Amino acid sequence: RPTWCLEPGVNYTAVFDTTEGKIRVALDKARTPETVNNFVVLSRYGYYDTTMLFRFDPSIDIIQGGAPNTNDWSDQGPGYNIPDEGGQFLSTASGQILGPFAYQQGDLVMARSSGPDSSGAQFFFAAGPQTALLDANGSYIVFGRADEDGIEVLQSMMNLYTVDPTSQYGGGPSRDVLVQSVTIEVD
């Protein structure tokens, strides 16, 4: 895992410069310090620069990215995973992980596999109200929230969605949507 870089008494904001506009996200280091630290370190190393937002899913209103090696789900990530945090996580008899999170439009959330402690670098934005359908699972770690202007950019991105039966995701944006850079502001 990356070295610790967060400073006490400092607030962190991630600024996503995308081909569709800027998204400013206040990062929640109080509830999710490990996740925020991981994201800040990766951002400062340019991990997310010139990557695609590769998955648009209007059935749950998410826009996913953070896969610089493959620009899809199969990306191997940064070579490590970070621990689950932000509340209690439970494993069901079927092996499903249930967590403490609820989702609302504008949230920045870590993507994960079905196992515990399985987040690494991929993230998604909650771009609309349908993301609340993930509340029953609650295991995707919410670690930031976009401002109102950023939420408008996310809504305009979702409006680019078109159905494409040949896509592994069932569709996607009508044009490539890129994260040109992620910068971290402190105050």
Tab-separated table of C-alpha atoms in Angstrom:
chain	number	residue	atom	x	y	z
A	1	ARG	CA	0.000	0.000	0.000
A	2	PRO	CA	1.141	3.562	-0.505
A	3	THR	CA	2.942	5.578	2.133
A	4	TRP	CA	0.872	7.862	4.330
A	5	CYS	CA	0.613	11.391	2.935
A	6	LEU	CA	-2.445	12.942	4.625
A	7	GLU	CA	-1.739	15.728	7.089
A	8	PRO	CA	-3.808	16.464	10.196
A	9	GLY	CA	-6.059	19.505	10.001
A	10	VAL	CA	-5.911	19.609	6.192
A	11	ASN	CA	-8.911	19.177	3.876
A	12	TYR	CA	-8.420	17.486	0.509
A	13	THR	CA	-10.329	18.119	-2.712
A	14	ALA	CA	-9.881	16.064	-5.878
A	15	VAL	CA	-10.386	17.994	-9.109
A	16	PHE	CA	-11.188	15.745	-12.067
A	17	ASP	CA	-10.461	17.572	-15.324
A	18	THR	CA	-12.526	15.587	-17.835
A	19	THR	CA	-13.342	16.046	-21.492
A	20	GLU	CA	-16.861	17.001	-20.365
A	21	GLY	CA	-15.902	19.512	-17.655
A	22	LYS	CA	-14.412	19.707	-14.174
A	23	ILE	CA	-15.703	17.747	-11.201
A	24	ARG	CA	-14.610	18.956	-7.762
A	25	VAL	CA	-14.907	16.363	-5.011
A	26	ALA	CA	-14.442	17.025	-1.289
A	27	LEU	CA	-12.699	13.912	0.055
A	28	ASP	CA	-13.920	12.411	3.348
A	29	LYS	CA	-10.730	11.655	5.265
A	30	ALA	CA	-12.601	11.591	8.589
A	31	ARG	CA	-14.666	8.492	7.710
A	32	THR	CA	-12.371	6.887	5.116
A	33	PRO	CA	-8.750	7.954	5.721
A	34	GLU	CA	-7.085	4.873	4.147
A	35	THR	CA	-9.200	5.201	1.010
A	36	VAL	CA	-8.583	8.947	0.716
A	37	ASN	CA	-4.846	8.485	1.293
A	38	ASN	CA	-4.730	5.825	-1.432
A	39	PHE	CA	-6.604	8.043	-3.888
A	40	VAL	CA	-4.463	11.102	-3.109
A	41	VAL	CA	-1.225	9.153	-3.603
A	42	LEU	CA	-2.392	7.594	-6.886
A	43	SER	CA	-3.629	10.979	-8.128
A	44	ARG	CA	-0.361	12.706	-7.268
A	45	TYR	CA	1.525	10.028	-9.201
A	46	GLY	CA	-0.669	10.671	-12.264
A	47	TYR	CA	-2.245	7.209	-12.106
A	48	TYR	CA	-5.614	8.448	-13.358
A	49	ASP	CA	-4.341	10.918	-15.959
A	50	THR	CA	-5.517	10.338	-19.559
A	51	THR	CA	-7.765	7.403	-18.621
A	52	MET	CA	-11.259	6.590	-19.801
A	53	LEU	CA	-14.438	6.632	-17.829
A	54	PHE	CA	-15.158	3.240	-19.338
A	55	ARG	CA	-18.415	2.061	-17.777
A	56	PHE	CA	-21.702	3.963	-17.862
A	57	ASP	CA	-24.626	2.078	-16.319
A	58	PRO	CA	-27.930	3.991	-16.255
A	59	SER	CA	-29.690	1.123	-14.457
A	60	ILE	CA	-27.744	2.110	-11.320
A	61	ASP	CA	-26.587	5.590	-12.465
A	62	ILE	CA	-22.848	4.966	-12.209
A	63	ILE	CA	-19.884	6.180	-14.223
A	64	GLN	CA	-16.779	4.061	-13.577
A	65	GLY	CA	-13.099	4.698	-14.210
A	66	GLY	CA	-9.658	4.241	-12.702
A	67	ALA	CA	-8.301	1.483	-14.954
A	68	PRO	CA	-5.281	2.958	-16.753
A	69	ASN	CA	-3.831	-0.336	-17.992
A	70	THR	CA	-6.897	-1.718	-19.756
A	71	ASN	CA	-9.690	0.877	-19.465
A	72	ASP	CA	-12.104	-1.861	-18.397
A	73	TRP	CA	-13.048	-4.140	-15.486
A	74	SER	CA	-10.101	-6.479	-16.099
A	75	ASP	CA	-7.482	-3.927	-15.039
A	76	GLN	CA	-5.070	-5.437	-12.512
A	77	GLY	CA	-4.963	-2.207	-10.507
A	78	PRO	CA	-2.030	-0.738	-8.645
A	79	GLY	CA	-0.714	-4.094	-7.361
A	80	TYR	CA	-2.279	-3.994	-3.895
A	81	ASN	CA	-5.660	-3.695	-2.178
A	82	ILE	CA	-6.755	-1.380	0.608
A	83	PRO	CA	-8.791	-2.334	3.674
A	84	ASP	CA	-12.521	-1.857	3.985
A	85	GLU	CA	-13.357	1.047	6.278
A	86	GLY	CA	-16.073	3.495	7.213
A	87	GLY	CA	-18.206	1.217	9.350
A	88	GLN	CA	-19.002	-2.426	9.953
A	89	PHE	CA	-18.693	-4.966	7.125
A	90	LEU	CA	-20.361	-8.361	7.439
A	91	SER	CA	-19.933	-11.520	5.415
A	92	THR	CA	-23.111	-13.474	4.661
A	93	ALA	CA	-23.351	-17.278	4.532
A	94	SER	CA	-23.194	-17.019	0.725
A	95	GLY	CA	-19.943	-15.027	0.939
A	96	GLN	CA	-21.452	-11.680	0.036
A	97	ILE	CA	-20.028	-8.653	1.822
A	98	LEU	CA	-22.546	-6.207	3.307
A	99	GLY	CA	-21.402	-2.756	4.343
A	100	PRO	CA	-22.588	0.429	6.053
A	101	PHE	CA	-22.874	2.767	3.067
A	102	ALA	CA	-25.855	4.382	1.358
A	103	TYR	CA	-25.450	6.165	-1.969
A	104	GLN	CA	-26.608	9.495	-3.303
A	105	GLN	CA	-26.020	11.502	-6.423
A	106	GLY	CA	-22.564	13.093	-6.443
A	107	ASP	CA	-20.799	10.453	-4.338
A	108	LEU	CA	-17.308	9.289	-5.307
A	109	VAL	CA	-17.107	5.583	-4.499
A	110	MET	CA	-14.457	2.852	-4.645
A	111	ALA	CA	-15.237	-0.050	-6.953
A	112	ARG	CA	-14.427	-3.501	-5.621
A	113	SER	CA	-14.723	-7.209	-6.273
A	114	SER	CA	-17.059	-9.350	-4.179
A	115	GLY	CA	-14.410	-10.218	-1.573
A	116	PRO	CA	-13.394	-8.294	1.535
A	117	ASP	CA	-10.687	-5.619	1.373
A	118	SER	CA	-10.721	-5.716	-2.431
A	119	SER	CA	-10.604	-2.066	-3.496
A	120	GLY	CA	-7.483	-0.788	-5.198
A	121	ALA	CA	-7.823	2.040	-7.704
A	122	GLN	CA	-11.081	1.776	-9.661
A	123	PHE	CA	-13.815	4.179	-8.653
A	124	PHE	CA	-17.257	5.223	-9.748
A	125	PHE	CA	-19.385	8.310	-9.508
A	126	ALA	CA	-22.998	8.123	-8.365
A	127	ALA	CA	-24.485	10.112	-11.223
A	128	GLY	CA	-28.160	9.903	-10.308
A	129	PRO	CA	-30.782	8.577	-7.898
A	130	GLN	CA	-30.657	4.977	-9.175
A	131	THR	CA	-27.330	4.478	-7.363
A	132	ALA	CA	-29.421	4.097	-4.197
A	133	LEU	CA	-30.269	0.605	-5.509
A	134	LEU	CA	-26.797	-0.355	-4.208
A	135	ASP	CA	-27.819	0.552	-0.627
A	136	ALA	CA	-28.876	-3.048	0.087
A	137	ASN	CA	-25.257	-4.115	-0.419
A	138	GLY	CA	-23.596	-1.018	1.052
A	139	SER	CA	-20.052	-2.376	0.639
A	140	TYR	CA	-18.772	0.148	-1.904
A	141	ILE	CA	-16.794	2.718	0.077
A	142	VAL	CA	-17.998	6.304	-0.334
A	143	PHE	CA	-14.958	8.552	0.075
A	144	GLY	CA	-15.993	11.886	-1.409
A	145	ARG	CA	-18.791	14.078	-2.685
A	146	ALA	CA	-18.939	16.260	-5.786
A	147	ASP	CA	-20.121	19.850	-5.594
A	148	GLU	CA	-23.258	21.014	-7.455
A	149	ASP	CA	-21.324	21.999	-10.601
A	150	GLY	CA	-19.684	18.571	-10.616
A	151	ILE	CA	-23.058	16.860	-10.278
A	152	GLU	CA	-24.239	18.781	-13.352
A	153	VAL	CA	-21.187	17.520	-15.282
A	154	LEU	CA	-21.994	13.952	-14.193
A	155	GLN	CA	-25.607	14.348	-15.346
A	156	SER	CA	-24.471	15.630	-18.739
A	157	MET	CA	-22.102	12.655	-19.015
A	158	MET	CA	-24.943	10.207	-18.332
A	159	ASN	CA	-26.927	11.928	-21.077
A	160	LEU	CA	-24.253	10.694	-23.523
A	161	TYR	CA	-25.253	7.071	-22.870
A	162	THR	CA	-26.409	5.001	-25.831
A	163	VAL	CA	-27.387	1.338	-25.974
A	164	ASP	CA	-24.850	-0.883	-27.753
A	165	PRO	CA	-25.537	-4.637	-27.677
A	166	THR	CA	-21.969	-5.360	-28.850
A	167	SER	CA	-20.466	-3.670	-25.778
A	168	GLN	CA	-19.528	-5.820	-22.772
A	169	TYR	CA	-21.441	-3.233	-20.712
A	170	GLY	CA	-24.554	-3.116	-22.944
A	171	GLY	CA	-23.789	0.427	-24.031
A	172	GLY	CA	-21.739	3.464	-23.224
A	173	PRO	CA	-21.174	7.102	-24.011
A	174	SER	CA	-21.638	8.250	-27.598
A	175	ARG	CA	-18.025	9.519	-27.504
A	176	ASP	CA	-14.999	8.706	-25.370
A	177	VAL	CA	-15.084	10.443	-22.003
A	178	LEU	CA	-11.620	10.906	-20.533
A	179	VAL	CA	-10.167	11.950	-17.225
A	180	GLN	CA	-7.419	14.223	-18.473
A	181	SER	CA	-6.012	14.678	-14.963
A	182	VAL	CA	-6.853	14.492	-11.280
A	183	THR	CA	-5.250	17.142	-9.119
A	184	ILE	CA	-5.422	17.320	-5.344
A	185	GLU	CA	-6.064	20.678	-3.692
A	186	VAL	CA	-5.473	21.215	0.018
A	187	ASP	CA	-6.796	23.831	2.454
